[in-house]
Amino acid sequence: MNVKRDVWLEAGVVWAAPEGALPDSVHQDLTQRAVAMAAGASPWRLLLDYRRANLTQDVLALSRHAELMSRLGLPEGARTAMLCRQRSTSFVFWERVLRARGHEVSVFTDGEAALSWLHRPASCDALSAGPGEDPGTVTDVDTVKRILQKFTTERLGASRGQVTAELTELIECLFAQADHLGVDLSQGTEIQERRRRRGFDSAG
């Protein structure tokens, strides 16, 4: 069977982009080659672009693929994005199985959103919660605000360059999460401009 498939490294991300019918043997071979290539990249980032692939026995194929990914022993901090034409229950199942086993994976239908998530700044994951707070169970905006306030308060004595760089990373993180949710945050720049204008008016 003539199956188009390819694996390549681009801008720190290993792409695996099969085309056409994708039986299990080809599916597993493709993944193993992609993982082997990603092992030589830093940080470890893998993008499985299945938008042009036709999975044989969809649910079973993705279930077996999740098992294969678990057995391959992905390194700590590894991220894997899955691109598909439609976020079906089969792809959601693949995502849930791997997340339940401690893997950082996510399913997307938009390539730019997938790349934004893969390149998400480390600070987006490294925000420390306050005493007794578990950042993995943050479910409300007020808690996030408290964490950010604690973060900025601890930067009062830091250099302006450091603070600017870190806050820029946080802003990039927020926009990446908005892309992941399909939300347009362009209004945020308008809010910032209004705040600046109010500051100038007060100073005058």
Short mmCIF file of C-alpha atoms in Angstrom, two decimals:
data_model
loop_
_atom_site.label_atom_id
_atom_site.label_comp_id
_atom_site.label_asym_id
_atom_site.label_seq_id
_atom_site.Cartn_x
_atom_site.Cartn_y
_atom_site.Cartn_z
CA MET A 1 0.00 0.00 0.00
CA ASN A 2 1.39 3.38 -1.01
CA VAL A 3 0.94 5.70 1.99
CA LYS A 4 2.25 9.25 2.05
CA ARG A 5 3.85 10.16 5.33
CA ASP A 6 6.63 12.38 6.56
CA VAL A 7 8.44 13.51 9.69
CA TRP A 8 10.53 16.66 9.99
CA LEU A 9 11.90 19.19 12.48
CA GLU A 10 10.89 22.83 12.09
CA ALA A 11 11.44 25.71 14.54
CA GLY A 12 11.96 23.36 17.48
CA VAL A 13 8.86 21.27 16.76
CA VAL A 14 8.87 17.77 15.27
CA TRP A 15 6.02 17.41 12.79
CA ALA A 16 4.49 14.07 11.84
CA ALA A 17 2.06 14.63 8.96
CA PRO A 18 0.72 11.46 7.33
CA GLU A 19 -1.59 11.54 4.34
CA GLY A 20 -4.17 9.04 3.15
CA ALA A 21 -5.01 5.71 4.74
CA LEU A 22 -3.16 5.09 7.99
CA PRO A 23 -3.20 1.44 9.12
CA ASP A 24 -1.80 0.55 12.53
CA SER A 25 1.62 -0.60 11.29
CA VAL A 26 2.25 2.68 9.48
CA HIS A 27 0.71 4.68 12.34
CA GLN A 28 3.05 3.17 14.92
CA ASP A 29 6.12 3.40 12.69
CA LEU A 30 5.42 7.08 12.03
CA THR A 31 5.04 7.82 15.75
CA GLN A 32 8.21 5.95 16.70
CA ARG A 33 10.24 7.85 14.11
CA ALA A 34 8.78 11.17 15.27
CA VAL A 35 9.51 10.40 18.93
CA ALA A 36 13.07 9.37 18.05
CA MET A 37 13.60 12.68 16.26
CA ALA A 38 11.98 14.70 19.06
CA ALA A 39 14.29 13.05 21.58
CA GLY A 40 17.17 15.00 20.02
CA ALA A 41 15.35 18.35 20.19
CA SER A 42 15.14 20.66 23.19
CA PRO A 43 12.58 21.34 24.50
CA TRP A 44 10.68 18.18 23.52
CA ARG A 45 7.78 19.24 21.24
CA LEU A 46 5.79 16.97 18.92
CA LEU A 47 2.98 17.91 16.52
CA LEU A 48 0.89 15.09 15.05
CA ASP A 49 -0.89 16.61 12.05
CA TYR A 50 -3.64 14.15 11.10
CA ARG A 51 -5.78 16.56 9.08
CA ARG A 52 -5.00 14.70 5.84
CA ALA A 53 -4.92 11.21 7.31
CA ASN A 54 -7.66 8.60 7.40
CA LEU A 55 -7.28 6.45 10.49
CA THR A 56 -8.21 2.83 10.06
CA GLN A 57 -10.74 1.84 12.75
CA ASP A 58 -10.66 5.32 14.29
CA VAL A 59 -11.36 4.61 17.98
CA LEU A 60 -9.24 1.47 18.21
CA ALA A 61 -6.39 3.05 16.27
CA LEU A 62 -6.24 6.05 18.61
CA SER A 63 -6.58 3.82 21.67
CA ARG A 64 -3.61 1.73 20.54
CA HIS A 65 -1.72 4.91 19.70
CA ALA A 66 -2.24 6.23 23.24
CA GLU A 67 -0.86 2.93 24.58
CA LEU A 68 2.16 3.26 22.28
CA MET A 69 2.84 6.84 23.39
CA SER A 70 2.74 5.72 27.04
CA ARG A 71 5.18 2.86 26.40
CA LEU A 72 7.69 5.09 24.61
CA GLY A 73 8.56 6.83 27.87
CA LEU A 74 8.23 10.49 26.93
CA PRO A 75 10.50 12.78 28.98
CA GLU A 76 9.23 15.07 31.70
CA GLY A 77 8.06 18.38 30.25
CA ALA A 78 7.30 16.88 26.84
CA ARG A 79 4.33 18.31 24.94
CA THR A 80 2.40 16.65 22.15
CA ALA A 81 -0.25 18.41 20.09
CA MET A 82 -2.69 16.52 17.89
CA LEU A 83 -4.12 18.32 14.85
CA CYS A 84 -7.31 16.90 13.33
CA ARG A 85 -10.05 18.03 10.97
CA GLN A 86 -12.71 17.73 13.67
CA ARG A 87 -12.43 17.32 17.44
CA SER A 88 -14.33 14.03 17.59
CA THR A 89 -14.96 11.87 20.65
CA SER A 90 -12.18 9.55 19.44
CA PHE A 91 -9.56 12.30 19.60
CA VAL A 92 -10.92 13.52 22.94
CA PHE A 93 -10.58 9.95 24.26
CA TRP A 94 -6.93 9.86 23.09
CA GLU A 95 -6.32 13.15 24.89
CA ARG A 96 -7.97 12.02 28.14
CA VAL A 97 -6.14 8.68 28.25
CA LEU A 98 -2.72 10.29 27.91
CA ARG A 99 -3.50 13.15 30.30
CA ALA A 100 -4.67 10.65 32.90
CA ARG A 101 -1.24 9.03 32.64
CA GLY A 102 0.55 12.31 33.25
CA HIS A 103 1.33 13.31 29.66
CA GLU A 104 0.95 16.90 28.48
CA VAL A 105 -1.13 16.55 25.32
CA SER A 106 -3.87 18.57 23.64
CA VAL A 107 -6.07 18.25 20.54
CA PHE A 108 -6.53 21.12 18.08
CA THR A 109 -8.24 21.82 14.78
CA ASP A 110 -6.21 25.00 14.13
CA GLY A 111 -2.50 24.81 13.32
CA GLU A 112 -1.58 28.22 14.73
CA ALA A 113 -3.32 27.46 18.02
CA ALA A 114 -1.44 24.15 18.26
CA LEU A 115 1.92 25.84 17.69
CA SER A 116 1.09 28.59 20.19
CA TRP A 117 0.34 25.94 22.81
CA LEU A 118 3.53 24.01 22.02
CA HIS A 119 5.64 27.17 22.34
CA ARG A 120 3.81 28.40 25.42
CA PRO A 121 6.27 30.11 27.80
CA ALA A 122 7.42 27.99 30.73
CA SER A 123 6.26 30.72 33.11
CA CYS A 124 2.70 29.88 32.10
CA ASP A 125 3.10 26.57 33.92
CA ALA A 126 5.38 27.81 36.69
CA LEU A 127 3.11 30.28 38.51
CA SER A 128 3.24 29.30 42.15
CA ALA A 129 0.07 29.34 44.21
CA GLY A 130 -0.23 30.78 47.66
CA PRO A 131 -0.14 28.71 50.88
CA GLY A 132 -2.67 25.90 50.75
CA GLU A 133 -3.50 26.55 47.09
CA ASP A 134 -3.07 23.91 44.43
CA PRO A 135 -2.43 25.51 41.00
CA GLY A 136 -3.69 22.34 39.35
CA THR A 137 -7.19 22.93 40.76
CA VAL A 138 -7.60 26.67 40.08
CA THR A 139 -11.19 27.11 38.95
CA ASP A 140 -11.95 30.81 39.41
CA VAL A 141 -10.58 34.14 38.23
CA ASP A 142 -10.12 35.53 41.75
CA THR A 143 -7.60 32.80 42.61
CA VAL A 144 -5.63 33.52 39.43
CA LYS A 145 -5.63 37.24 40.34
CA ARG A 146 -4.28 36.48 43.82
CA ILE A 147 -1.48 34.38 42.32
CA LEU A 148 -0.58 37.18 39.90
CA GLN A 149 -0.66 39.78 42.67
CA LYS A 150 1.68 37.64 44.77
CA PHE A 151 3.96 37.22 41.75
CA THR A 152 4.15 40.97 41.02
CA THR A 153 4.58 41.92 44.70
CA GLU A 154 7.66 39.69 44.88
CA ARG A 155 9.09 41.57 41.87
CA LEU A 156 9.04 45.02 43.52
CA GLY A 157 12.80 44.97 44.05
CA ALA A 158 13.65 43.43 40.69
CA SER A 159 15.14 45.33 37.75
CA ARG A 160 12.78 46.93 35.26
CA GLY A 161 14.23 44.76 32.48
CA GLN A 162 13.50 41.54 34.38
CA VAL A 163 9.94 42.61 35.25
CA THR A 164 9.24 43.66 31.66
CA ALA A 165 10.52 40.34 30.30
CA GLU A 166 8.54 38.25 32.79
CA LEU A 167 5.30 40.18 32.37
CA THR A 168 5.69 39.92 28.59
CA GLU A 169 5.95 36.14 28.96
CA LEU A 170 2.77 36.12 31.04
CA ILE A 171 0.94 38.18 28.42
CA GLU A 172 2.11 35.79 25.69
CA CYS A 173 0.88 32.91 27.83
CA LEU A 174 -2.55 34.49 28.19
CA PHE A 175 -2.85 35.06 24.46
CA ALA A 176 -1.76 31.47 23.80
CA GLN A 177 -4.51 30.20 26.09
CA ALA A 178 -7.02 32.45 24.33
CA ASP A 179 -5.94 30.94 20.98
CA HIS A 180 -6.40 27.47 22.45
CA LEU A 181 -9.98 28.38 23.41
CA GLY A 182 -10.66 30.15 20.13
CA VAL A 183 -11.12 33.53 21.85
CA ASP A 184 -10.08 36.87 20.31
CA LEU A 185 -8.31 39.02 22.91
CA SER A 186 -7.75 42.04 20.67
CA GLN A 187 -10.00 43.96 23.05
CA GLY A 188 -7.24 43.66 25.63
CA THR A 189 -5.00 46.07 23.71
CA GLU A 190 -7.87 48.57 23.61
CA ILE A 191 -8.27 48.32 27.40
CA GLN A 192 -4.55 48.90 27.88
CA GLU A 193 -4.69 51.99 25.63
CA ARG A 194 -7.63 53.41 27.64
CA ARG A 195 -5.68 52.87 30.87
CA ARG A 196 -2.71 54.75 29.39
CA ARG A 197 -4.90 57.64 28.30
CA ARG A 198 -6.43 57.89 31.80
CA GLY A 199 -2.90 57.96 33.24
CA PHE A 200 -1.86 60.80 30.92
CA ASP A 201 -5.03 62.77 31.73
CA SER A 202 -4.40 62.38 35.48
CA ALA A 203 -0.79 63.50 35.08
CA GLY A 204 -1.95 66.58 33.15
#
